XYZ file of C-alpha atoms in Angstrom:
694
model
C 9.621 29.768 6.510
C 10.957 27.309 3.340
C 14.108 25.965 5.500
C 14.791 23.999 8.422
C 17.042 25.692 11.171
C 18.192 23.543 13.247
C 19.426 23.886 17.413
C 22.782 22.353 18.664
C 22.510 17.824 18.645
C 22.573 16.964 22.299
C 23.765 13.629 23.634
C 23.721 11.625 26.750
C 25.100 8.404 28.275
C 22.250 5.706 28.049
C 22.212 1.965 29.208
C 20.785 -1.391 27.847
C 22.164 -4.338 29.665
C 26.184 -5.051 28.913
C 25.558 -2.749 26.160
C 27.232 0.812 26.144
C 24.840 3.441 24.349
C 24.260 6.734 23.854
C 21.292 8.763 23.281
C 20.855 11.553 20.671
C 18.588 14.175 20.095
C 18.077 17.472 17.345
C 15.819 20.389 17.369
C 14.421 22.214 14.303
C 12.673 25.463 14.355
C 9.257 25.317 12.842
C 7.340 28.049 11.177
C 4.863 29.046 12.852
C 1.504 27.692 10.846
C 3.823 24.936 9.439
C 2.170 21.109 9.488
C 3.850 17.917 9.721
C 2.932 14.594 8.200
C 4.209 10.956 7.976
C 6.378 9.273 10.496
C 4.782 5.841 9.491
C 1.653 4.737 10.160
C 0.149 5.025 13.406
C -3.830 4.557 14.984
C -3.913 7.653 16.283
C -6.302 8.696 13.786
C -4.188 12.433 13.613
C -3.473 13.711 9.827
C -1.434 16.333 10.896
C 1.084 15.946 13.932
C 1.703 20.028 15.009
C 1.113 19.795 18.927
C 1.496 16.377 19.059
C 3.988 13.293 19.663
C 4.658 9.652 18.093
C 6.857 7.162 19.316
C 8.720 4.931 16.435
C 8.890 2.031 17.426
C 7.629 -1.381 15.314
C 4.540 -3.551 16.003
C 2.165 -4.787 14.657
C -0.417 -2.315 13.363
C 2.308 0.556 13.738
C 5.319 1.136 11.163
C 8.226 3.414 12.302
C 9.474 5.493 9.566
C 11.260 8.475 10.961
C 10.814 10.506 7.454
C 8.478 13.444 8.022
C 7.053 15.849 5.087
C 6.428 19.465 5.862
C 3.707 21.470 4.402
C 6.016 23.992 3.871
C 7.351 21.644 0.792
C 10.588 19.951 2.439
C 11.323 15.749 3.405
C 13.203 15.291 6.247
C 15.093 11.844 7.241
C 16.495 11.439 10.402
C 18.923 8.560 9.704
C 19.331 6.669 13.219
C 17.433 3.473 13.703
C 16.339 2.814 17.122
C 13.561 3.821 18.670
C 12.894 7.157 18.596
C 10.956 9.636 19.870
C 9.610 12.814 18.123
C 7.590 15.783 19.667
C 6.073 18.217 16.772
C 5.370 21.174 18.622
C 4.027 19.713 21.766
C 3.786 21.820 24.802
C 3.119 19.522 27.746
C 4.593 15.918 27.639
C 2.598 13.389 25.530
C 2.031 9.844 26.918
C 4.220 6.900 25.955
C 3.155 4.499 23.165
C 4.042 1.277 24.828
C 3.738 0.450 28.477
C 6.473 0.194 30.612
C 8.633 3.293 28.810
C 9.099 6.863 29.980
C 6.668 9.321 28.049
C 7.706 11.194 25.207
C 10.010 14.534 26.209
C 8.228 17.359 25.087
C 9.122 19.916 22.434
C 9.185 23.743 22.462
C 5.712 25.022 20.849
C 7.848 26.066 17.580
C 10.370 22.640 17.705
C 9.843 19.357 15.652
C 12.512 17.343 17.914
C 13.785 13.800 17.094
C 15.535 11.801 20.192
C 16.756 8.122 19.246
C 16.851 6.545 23.040
C 19.840 4.357 22.766
C 22.775 4.204 20.056
C 26.174 2.903 19.645
C 27.992 5.965 21.562
C 30.177 6.748 18.457
C 27.186 7.376 16.466
C 26.766 10.895 15.192
C 23.797 12.854 14.443
C 22.961 11.822 11.311
C 19.820 13.691 9.052
C 18.855 14.210 5.434
C 17.099 17.369 4.309
C 15.169 17.126 0.793
C 13.442 20.253 -0.754
C 12.558 20.694 -4.317
C 10.139 23.242 -4.283
C 7.014 21.416 -3.548
C 6.417 18.543 -1.133
C 6.128 16.438 -4.535
C 9.572 17.732 -6.015
C 10.979 16.978 -2.310
C 9.275 13.279 -2.237
C 10.829 12.893 -5.896
C 14.299 14.354 -3.820
C 13.767 11.961 -1.239
C 13.283 8.748 -3.334
C 16.564 9.687 -5.349
C 18.240 9.426 -1.991
C 17.224 6.143 -0.437
C 16.204 4.660 -3.807
C 13.311 4.101 -6.514
C 9.822 2.531 -6.035
C 10.347 -0.292 -8.481
C 7.243 -1.125 -11.096
C 4.728 -3.360 -9.971
C 3.399 -5.986 -12.304
C -0.145 -4.790 -13.828
C -2.084 -7.704 -12.298
C -1.016 -6.344 -8.710
C -3.309 -3.296 -9.295
C -6.397 -5.943 -9.522
C -8.023 -7.201 -7.242
C -6.706 -9.631 -4.273
C -8.452 -12.369 -1.915
C -7.380 -14.006 1.080
C -8.295 -14.590 4.104
C -6.889 -16.563 7.581
C -6.516 -19.204 6.109
C -7.201 -22.303 3.222
C -6.308 -25.062 4.847
C -6.352 -27.629 1.925
C -5.472 -26.751 -1.968
C -8.938 -28.086 -2.588
C -10.497 -24.838 -0.803
C -8.487 -22.626 -2.150
C -8.789 -23.945 -6.143
C -12.519 -24.323 -5.115
C -12.730 -20.468 -3.949
C -10.711 -19.150 -7.249
C -13.049 -21.443 -9.753
C -15.863 -19.953 -7.535
C -14.862 -16.363 -8.345
C -14.648 -17.101 -11.956
C -18.317 -19.006 -12.296
C -19.233 -16.050 -10.868
C -17.835 -13.593 -13.219
C -16.059 -11.459 -10.442
C -12.882 -10.032 -11.424
C -10.154 -10.643 -9.402
C -5.908 -11.309 -10.544
C -5.084 -12.352 -7.302
C -4.907 -14.909 -4.441
C -3.214 -15.154 -1.132
C -2.286 -18.219 0.519
C -1.513 -17.418 4.695
C 0.043 -19.637 7.033
C 0.309 -23.276 8.252
C 0.252 -24.746 4.838
C 2.908 -26.515 6.530
C 3.013 -29.573 8.965
C 2.367 -28.559 12.249
C 5.994 -28.287 13.958
C 8.196 -27.322 10.941
C 7.173 -23.384 10.866
C 9.902 -21.831 8.672
C 10.306 -25.210 6.491
C 8.623 -23.541 3.740
C 7.102 -27.094 2.678
C 3.528 -27.813 1.898
C 1.454 -30.798 4.553
C 0.993 -33.305 1.682
C -2.041 -34.771 3.152
C -3.289 -31.166 2.166
C -1.909 -30.108 -0.992
C -0.784 -33.040 -2.541
C 0.530 -31.586 -5.102
C 1.057 -27.520 -5.013
C 3.275 -27.061 -8.068
C -0.230 -27.861 -9.863
C -1.681 -25.859 -7.827
C -0.268 -23.074 -8.784
C -0.208 -24.219 -12.099
C -4.167 -24.336 -12.216
C -4.262 -21.003 -11.008
C -2.435 -19.783 -13.807
C -3.922 -21.113 -16.169
C -6.723 -19.145 -15.025
C -5.464 -16.090 -15.066
C -4.620 -15.636 -11.587
C -1.479 -14.752 -9.343
C -0.651 -16.047 -6.121
C 1.635 -15.166 -2.971
C 2.332 -16.805 -0.367
C 2.832 -15.847 3.420
C 6.517 -16.672 4.451
C 7.721 -16.157 7.836
C 11.741 -14.920 9.832
C 10.702 -18.078 12.616
C 11.864 -21.644 12.338
C 10.582 -24.219 14.816
C 13.997 -26.533 16.200
C 15.184 -29.129 13.734
C 13.836 -27.922 10.510
C 16.472 -28.601 7.520
C 16.047 -24.282 7.351
C 17.235 -24.097 10.906
C 19.815 -25.973 10.920
C 21.101 -24.440 7.779
C 20.417 -21.426 9.117
C 21.838 -21.997 12.422
C 24.819 -23.596 11.259
C 25.125 -20.361 8.521
C 25.277 -18.542 12.002
C 22.287 -16.333 10.694
C 19.625 -17.252 13.548
C 19.399 -15.369 16.810
C 20.806 -17.744 19.890
C 17.281 -17.072 22.433
C 14.938 -19.831 21.625
C 11.651 -18.221 22.436
C 7.750 -18.521 22.568
C 5.464 -18.096 19.609
C 2.693 -15.621 20.236
C 0.193 -17.717 18.549
C -0.061 -20.900 18.298
C 1.767 -22.436 21.125
C 5.362 -22.971 20.499
C 9.079 -22.061 20.476
C 11.687 -21.344 18.031
C 14.161 -18.938 16.275
C 14.516 -15.934 14.210
C 16.664 -15.420 11.515
C 19.005 -12.087 11.420
C 18.312 -10.530 8.195
C 21.246 -8.278 9.006
C 23.735 -10.971 7.814
C 24.238 -10.708 4.236
C 24.830 -14.762 4.308
C 21.871 -15.103 6.131
C 19.473 -13.136 3.529
C 21.022 -15.222 0.638
C 20.336 -18.606 2.571
C 17.544 -17.359 3.091
C 15.979 -16.401 -0.250
C 17.916 -19.796 -1.481
C 15.192 -21.678 0.502
C 12.104 -19.909 -0.005
C 13.384 -20.168 -4.145
C 13.938 -23.737 -3.817
C 10.782 -24.797 -1.760
C 8.044 -22.360 -3.567
C 9.683 -19.851 -6.327
C 10.252 -22.763 -7.933
C 6.422 -24.513 -7.943
C 4.860 -21.543 -9.141
C 4.610 -18.995 -6.340
C 4.335 -15.460 -7.849
C 5.223 -13.243 -4.338
C 5.860 -13.193 -0.911
C 3.770 -11.980 2.172
C 6.343 -11.294 4.767
C 4.625 -12.187 8.508
C 5.464 -10.597 11.540
C 8.459 -8.543 10.281
C 8.835 -6.024 12.964
C 10.295 -8.526 13.978
C 7.118 -9.491 16.049
C 9.730 -12.183 18.313
C 7.428 -13.101 21.586
C 4.770 -10.020 21.359
C 6.658 -8.169 23.856
C 6.948 -5.006 21.778
C 10.496 -3.615 22.248
C 12.242 -6.777 23.362
C 14.380 -6.818 19.875
C 16.385 -4.188 22.105
C 18.018 -7.205 23.897
C 19.045 -9.275 20.897
C 22.627 -8.835 19.054
C 22.167 -8.370 15.456
C 25.405 -9.601 13.004
C 25.335 -5.103 12.858
C 25.290 -5.108 16.899
C 22.597 -4.600 19.049
C 19.477 -4.759 18.409
C 19.149 -1.427 20.507
C 20.845 0.219 17.241
C 19.206 -1.291 14.921
C 15.760 -1.950 16.301
C 13.516 -0.454 13.202
C 14.933 -1.615 10.739
C 14.530 -5.181 10.124
C 11.726 -5.104 8.195
C 13.806 -3.086 5.424
C 16.868 -5.815 5.422
C 14.057 -9.134 5.486
C 12.294 -7.131 2.192
C 15.655 -6.421 0.503
C 16.956 -9.922 0.760
C 14.145 -11.594 -1.030
C 13.569 -8.916 -3.507
C 17.676 -8.658 -4.242
C 17.602 -12.387 -4.675
C 14.561 -12.901 -6.708
C 16.115 -9.519 -8.975
C 19.560 -11.414 -9.369
C 17.389 -14.916 -10.217
C 15.175 -13.507 -12.436
C 14.471 -10.037 -14.524
C 11.361 -12.046 -15.979
C 8.699 -11.678 -13.131
C 8.635 -8.678 -11.103
C 9.096 -8.815 -7.790
C 6.129 -8.347 -5.635
C 5.982 -8.222 -1.407
C 3.263 -8.035 0.983
C 4.494 -6.792 4.690
C 3.093 -5.641 8.015
C 6.419 -3.621 8.619
C 8.341 -1.239 6.905
C 11.388 0.937 7.208
C 12.745 4.299 5.498
C 13.667 3.149 2.055
C 11.893 0.099 1.925
C 10.152 1.593 -1.647
C 13.752 0.350 -3.493
C 12.190 -3.783 -2.507
C 9.167 -3.411 -4.668
C 6.987 -3.448 -0.968
C 3.568 -3.335 0.249
C 2.895 -2.745 3.379
C -0.659 -3.416 5.123
C -1.657 -1.562 8.193
C -1.469 -4.749 9.960
C -4.497 -7.252 12.373
C -6.809 -4.434 13.247
C -10.330 -5.078 14.446
C -13.170 -4.140 12.242
C -14.938 -1.078 14.226
C -15.624 1.999 12.562
C -13.311 3.751 14.997
C -10.629 1.744 13.731
C -11.756 1.972 10.488
C -11.791 5.689 10.448
C -7.968 5.610 11.639
C -6.999 3.446 8.601
C -7.296 6.643 6.413
C -4.776 9.042 7.892
C -2.783 6.208 8.907
C -2.384 4.880 5.157
C -1.886 8.882 4.149
C 1.259 9.762 6.742
C 2.525 6.025 5.239
C 2.751 7.348 2.001
C 4.058 10.584 2.610
C 6.859 8.958 4.724
C 8.452 7.839 1.009
C 6.907 4.531 0.583
C 4.138 4.568 -2.186
C 2.339 1.472 -1.867
C 0.075 0.256 1.303
C -3.102 -1.473 1.618
C -5.356 -2.528 4.667
C -7.593 -6.129 5.667
C -10.475 -4.599 3.910
C -13.522 -5.200 6.542
C -10.676 -5.842 9.561
C -8.446 -8.990 10.179
C -10.807 -9.808 13.780
C -14.401 -9.496 14.109
C -16.574 -7.666 16.614
C -19.696 -7.465 17.768
C -20.702 -4.027 16.923
C -20.367 -4.464 13.389
C -22.142 -7.984 12.883
C -18.653 -9.733 14.201
C -17.417 -10.214 10.291
C -20.865 -12.284 9.669
C -21.462 -11.307 6.035
C -25.377 -12.415 6.309
C -25.385 -9.712 9.167
C -26.971 -6.132 7.439
C -24.517 -4.639 10.265
C -21.704 -6.375 8.504
C -22.964 -5.664 5.228
C -23.141 -2.140 5.350
C -19.949 -1.836 7.097
C -18.225 -4.219 4.841
C -19.330 -2.254 1.549
C -18.052 0.726 3.433
C -14.391 -0.328 3.687
C -14.552 -1.561 0.759
C -15.162 1.042 -1.522
C -12.210 2.866 0.225
C -9.630 -0.031 -0.622
C -10.964 -0.390 -4.623
C -8.957 3.559 -4.263
C -5.648 2.464 -2.404
C -2.857 1.051 -4.029
C -3.515 -2.198 -3.147
C -6.690 -3.828 -3.564
C -7.419 -7.023 -0.973
C -10.110 -8.472 1.490
C -8.405 -10.215 4.001
C -9.982 -11.745 7.833
C -9.366 -14.263 10.444
C -10.301 -17.773 10.458
C -14.120 -18.791 10.926
C -13.134 -21.094 13.378
C -12.000 -17.438 15.536
C -15.365 -16.799 16.384
C -15.778 -14.311 13.597
C -17.774 -16.006 11.177
C -17.187 -17.403 7.939
C -14.783 -16.261 4.882
C -15.504 -12.453 2.902
C -15.543 -14.021 -0.562
C -17.535 -11.618 -2.466
C -20.537 -14.013 -3.269
C -21.699 -14.767 0.860
C -22.531 -11.281 1.025
C -25.712 -11.887 -0.758
C -27.799 -10.228 -3.309
C -28.630 -7.107 -2.374
C -24.844 -6.274 -1.286
C -22.416 -7.989 -3.960
C -23.857 -5.616 -6.694
C -22.871 -2.812 -4.790
C -19.438 -4.451 -4.395
C -19.144 -5.378 -8.067
C -19.863 -1.316 -8.988
C -16.399 -0.941 -7.047
C -14.590 -4.004 -8.186
C -15.555 -2.748 -12.386
C -14.010 0.402 -11.120
C -10.979 -0.741 -10.125
C -10.497 -2.415 -13.213
C -11.441 0.338 -15.801
C -9.061 2.727 -13.902
C -6.579 0.224 -14.870
C -5.224 2.197 -17.459
C -4.923 5.276 -14.982
C -3.597 3.342 -12.554
C -0.757 1.673 -14.140
C 0.423 5.043 -15.725
C 0.591 6.381 -11.993
C 2.304 3.833 -11.443
C 4.722 4.756 -14.031
C 4.887 8.086 -12.586
C 5.783 6.762 -8.976
C 8.916 4.392 -10.297
C 9.798 6.974 -12.835
C 9.243 10.315 -11.238
C 9.061 9.644 -7.518
C 5.276 10.330 -7.587
C 2.749 8.904 -4.916
C -0.467 7.123 -6.070
C -2.003 7.766 -2.767
C -1.600 11.602 -1.878
C -2.231 13.935 1.190
C -3.833 16.615 0.307
C -0.875 18.510 1.347
C 0.747 16.977 -2.117
C -0.992 19.007 -4.003
C -2.974 21.799 -2.436
C 0.053 22.852 0.361
C -1.183 26.178 0.063
C -4.655 25.548 1.107
C -4.872 25.874 4.892
C -8.132 23.891 5.663
C -6.335 21.371 3.469
C -3.675 20.557 5.927
C -5.557 19.075 8.566
C -8.160 17.270 7.015
C -7.957 13.014 8.404
C -10.067 11.504 5.784
C -9.994 12.731 2.040
C -6.773 12.184 -0.558
C -6.637 12.383 -4.032
C -6.001 8.817 -6.083
C -3.338 9.695 -8.346
C -3.837 13.113 -9.703
C -6.830 13.282 -10.582
C -9.612 11.574 -8.511
C -10.364 13.287 -5.182
C -11.875 10.198 -2.804
C -14.113 10.902 0.149
C -14.826 7.344 2.325
C -17.792 6.890 4.164
C -16.602 5.898 7.536
C -20.438 5.867 9.750
C -22.744 3.636 10.155
C -26.093 4.707 8.879
C -24.846 7.745 6.721
C -26.000 8.575 3.941
C -23.979 11.881 2.725
C -21.167 13.329 4.355
C -19.538 16.469 4.670
C -16.449 17.049 1.822
C -14.235 19.876 1.357
C -13.455 20.655 -2.514
C -9.687 22.105 -1.953
C -8.044 24.039 -4.366
C -4.628 24.841 -5.108
C -4.789 28.892 -5.396
C -7.747 29.233 -2.746
C -8.340 32.814 -4.177
C -8.988 31.315 -7.624
C -11.138 28.057 -6.572
C -11.291 25.206 -8.778
C -13.812 23.158 -10.607
C -14.848 19.805 -9.467
C -16.978 17.651 -11.356
C -18.803 14.494 -9.244
C -17.572 11.597 -10.846
C -21.114 9.949 -11.144
C -23.036 12.243 -12.228
C -20.794 14.669 -14.240
C -21.915 17.984 -12.687
C -19.796 20.902 -12.184
C -19.174 22.835 -9.046
C -16.707 25.662 -7.539
C -13.971 24.359 -4.797
C -15.326 24.595 -1.052
C -17.255 23.173 1.352
C -20.080 20.921 0.497
C -22.472 18.119 1.697
C -21.664 14.696 -0.854
C -24.521 12.214 -0.994
C -23.411 9.147 0.025
C -26.098 6.163 -0.147
C -25.181 3.150 0.369
C -23.539 2.737 -3.128
C -21.931 5.756 -3.793
C -18.702 6.537 -2.456
C -18.318 9.893 -2.764
C -15.868 10.591 -5.376
C -14.900 13.746 -7.559
C -12.848 14.419 -10.260
C -10.528 18.152 -11.180
C -11.021 20.098 -13.847
C -8.052 19.736 -16.599
C -8.147 15.916 -15.442
C -7.390 13.177 -18.580
C -8.759 9.994 -17.857
C -8.161 6.824 -19.351
C -10.559 3.942 -18.520
C -10.129 0.434 -20.018
C -12.900 -2.095 -20.482
C -14.700 -4.095 -18.496
C -12.487 -7.131 -18.168
C -12.264 -10.555 -15.159
C -8.619 -9.911 -15.349
C -5.954 -7.303 -15.252
C -4.718 -8.253 -19.043
C -8.118 -9.698 -20.592
C -8.601 -7.182 -23.402
C -5.270 -5.743 -24.355
C -6.877 -4.141 -27.568
C -9.807 -2.553 -26.425
C -10.380 0.511 -27.138
C -9.771 3.231 -24.242
C -12.757 6.181 -23.295
C -10.333 8.886 -22.243
C -12.711 11.619 -20.334
C -11.844 14.812 -20.486
C -12.619 17.254 -17.409
C -13.040 20.490 -18.798
C -12.564 23.786 -16.885
C -8.604 24.157 -16.742
C -5.880 23.116 -19.117
C -4.313 19.333 -18.392
C -2.221 16.910 -19.291
C -1.266 12.985 -18.536
C 0.859 10.324 -20.129
C -0.241 6.969 -21.169
C 1.998 4.730 -20.152
C 2.499 0.551 -21.303
C 4.694 -2.273 -21.038
C 4.398 -5.800 -21.279
C 3.197 -5.817 -17.704
C 4.961 -8.822 -16.088
C 8.960 -8.690 -16.602
C 11.635 -6.292 -15.901
C 12.317 -5.290 -19.810
C 11.018 -1.636 -19.194
C 13.854 -1.236 -17.521
C 16.223 -1.606 -20.610
C 14.081 0.776 -22.407
C 10.878 -2.106 -23.450
C 7.900 0.630 -22.852
C 5.515 3.281 -24.460
C 4.371 6.207 -23.731
C 1.591 8.599 -25.069
C 1.282 12.395 -24.036
C -2.332 13.678 -23.665
C -2.714 17.332 -23.315
C -6.313 19.342 -22.898
C -6.235 23.421 -24.092
C -8.772 24.711 -22.273
C -8.294 28.101 -24.463
C -8.608 26.020 -27.758
C -10.890 23.530 -26.685
C -8.757 20.888 -28.089
C -7.697 17.541 -27.198
C -4.049 16.647 -28.017
C -3.045 12.632 -28.812
C 1.051 12.962 -29.266
C 3.315 11.031 -30.790
C 4.147 7.804 -28.789
C 7.463 7.292 -27.515
C 9.245 4.065 -27.427
C 8.224 0.269 -27.958
C 8.384 -2.565 -26.696
C 7.357 -6.633 -28.240
C 3.715 -6.924 -27.250
C 2.571 -3.540 -27.641
C -0.581 -2.910 -29.289
C 0.575 -1.079 -32.385
C -2.738 0.476 -33.065
C -5.728 1.528 -30.998
C -9.124 3.104 -30.730
C -9.747 6.342 -28.468
C -13.303 7.052 -27.272
C -13.433 10.446 -26.807
C -15.563 12.123 -23.981
C -15.708 15.313 -22.662
C -17.699 14.950 -19.239
C -20.553 17.168 -18.544
C -23.414 16.616 -16.461
C -25.230 12.967 -17.230
C -22.777 12.605 -19.978
C -19.173 10.675 -19.219
C -20.036 9.971 -15.371
C -20.016 6.485 -13.429
C -18.576 3.159 -14.358
C -19.860 1.978 -17.261
C -18.700 2.493 -20.502
C -19.649 6.010 -22.126
C -22.864 4.758 -24.676
C -21.930 7.921 -27.281
C -18.689 8.939 -27.135
C -18.177 12.490 -28.759
C -15.680 11.256 -30.941
C -14.170 7.986 -32.111
C -10.361 7.917 -33.318
C -8.132 5.664 -34.795
C -4.336 5.886 -33.323
C -1.335 4.399 -34.287
C 1.271 6.294 -32.927
C 1.696 9.808 -34.521
C 0.077 13.235 -33.253
C -4.022 14.052 -33.932
C -6.120 16.679 -32.267
C -9.276 16.426 -31.534
C -11.404 19.459 -31.183
C -14.618 19.652 -28.599
């Protein structure tokens, strides 16, 4: 049951216009109760794909990654970027996901079948089987195969605001100032598209009428403790200097095609061409990075082209027919940015936000988001399994447009004064606070969707609920940054589908709307209008010996199993696993505001526990040179002692001593967001091991 046995591969001829191709397929036997996860991000609402099929074809809101994670503990990479159908024990034909394409061919009841519709005739069937004893261990092995995820800067784990779109330098700076004036915690702001002069798409040049001094704008942001991403696209209006340079380098696709929106025509660049990638980076570096931009929003990297999903099959790339390399475009595009910035400087970590992804893209410091989704309760519900399966595909960083990108009348059309949207936004915001990137976005006010979603617009009743989650996010930064280090150093995952930690709990495998956030926190988003409670399943790694879980908000403990959790509008059901050690920082306005503040260590008794607190400068790649420090934290249930171990390592800006406020959690003690007023003990730590007794 812990091995994949394959049946013989099959090949047969296939054709596209003037391109000789082959159709490749391979089936693998599944164990009777085996569950399959991963396969990218899709909007069908499924968690376990057993009994279903999916088409891997990049498009807006669907991300194609041919990586499967099994409940039996292995990871399987189908190494073919062509459009691929995957049938997971499906016993009847599955409808096509894309209009005009044939339905997905069914597999046997106990088969996992990959079928790549096209590939050059000489290409063999390639796949990689990764197994290291558990889902977590096998994911670690997969990352060793395809590339480790670099450590994001600490500020990237803070809160980000953006919208479609800031229209001027004054507007962007006014919003940034309003956040600071209102003392709303925030770290990042994003400039979306069309900051350029009309008909100069791809120029990467600001319209000086609306943005008279972009360098001064970014300096003002930095001086007020912001970091900024900016939208860049892989398409170019004819006649721009950048288009002409890429054309001369042979790094543009020949067809001139219409844009999806707004009206226009242009050419798309070929990131499969090494010279094209190098030139693209030089262009964005000279026009944007030099001004003070901190990171990159890669929009439409499926590639979108004219919006006829699948048309990339007919393009000719530097690496061969588009049909052959179809799903790998976002991997190559993000790679050009990552490698370009890394070659230019090691003093600023790469941050990439991208709408699409492919296997191995974690090595490019990429964060994917779930695309231009609509703001409805049903769409919201579907984002949770979509994101969990995305991270089960090997890429650890993911997020959504909180509240939806497009408005919908059923939820108040994105109006922050509509009570329906206030409730909807609050619930999505609670979920977003416990995803790897915490970011609000939405379509333009003149699109009919209402005003922007800056938090103060939601009114005096809703804003405190949002601030609760903001403060929780920022208090969790020591926990989250340490977890990010585990992602980088040990191939771990931050947003964890339940199969990662509870593969032997059969009830946990099909739950689409619960997950662990880091090793300790069980998150249960509320996705129904008017809800004041929700069913929750508290899983157990050993179902015959149920674990203990603590309610984060009350400190009350209870054994694993099904419960009904209270969920009034200001509460996201959140539970902490017994044996957890949860480091919590101070209340701050931005991620690096109080580096010397005491850290509260919340200990959840009932089982042995371990956590490694990680620290570095938070910004540079000096951590790769050994400039970082770790502090091992160990809780012994039998002796009821906490050991704060000897610190290993050092870095230039390290706090050589600090206070730890120790809290042994119990009902109404060490509960909720606010710092615990009366910690059980306070200890001064200077790097040597010490022990605290309960």
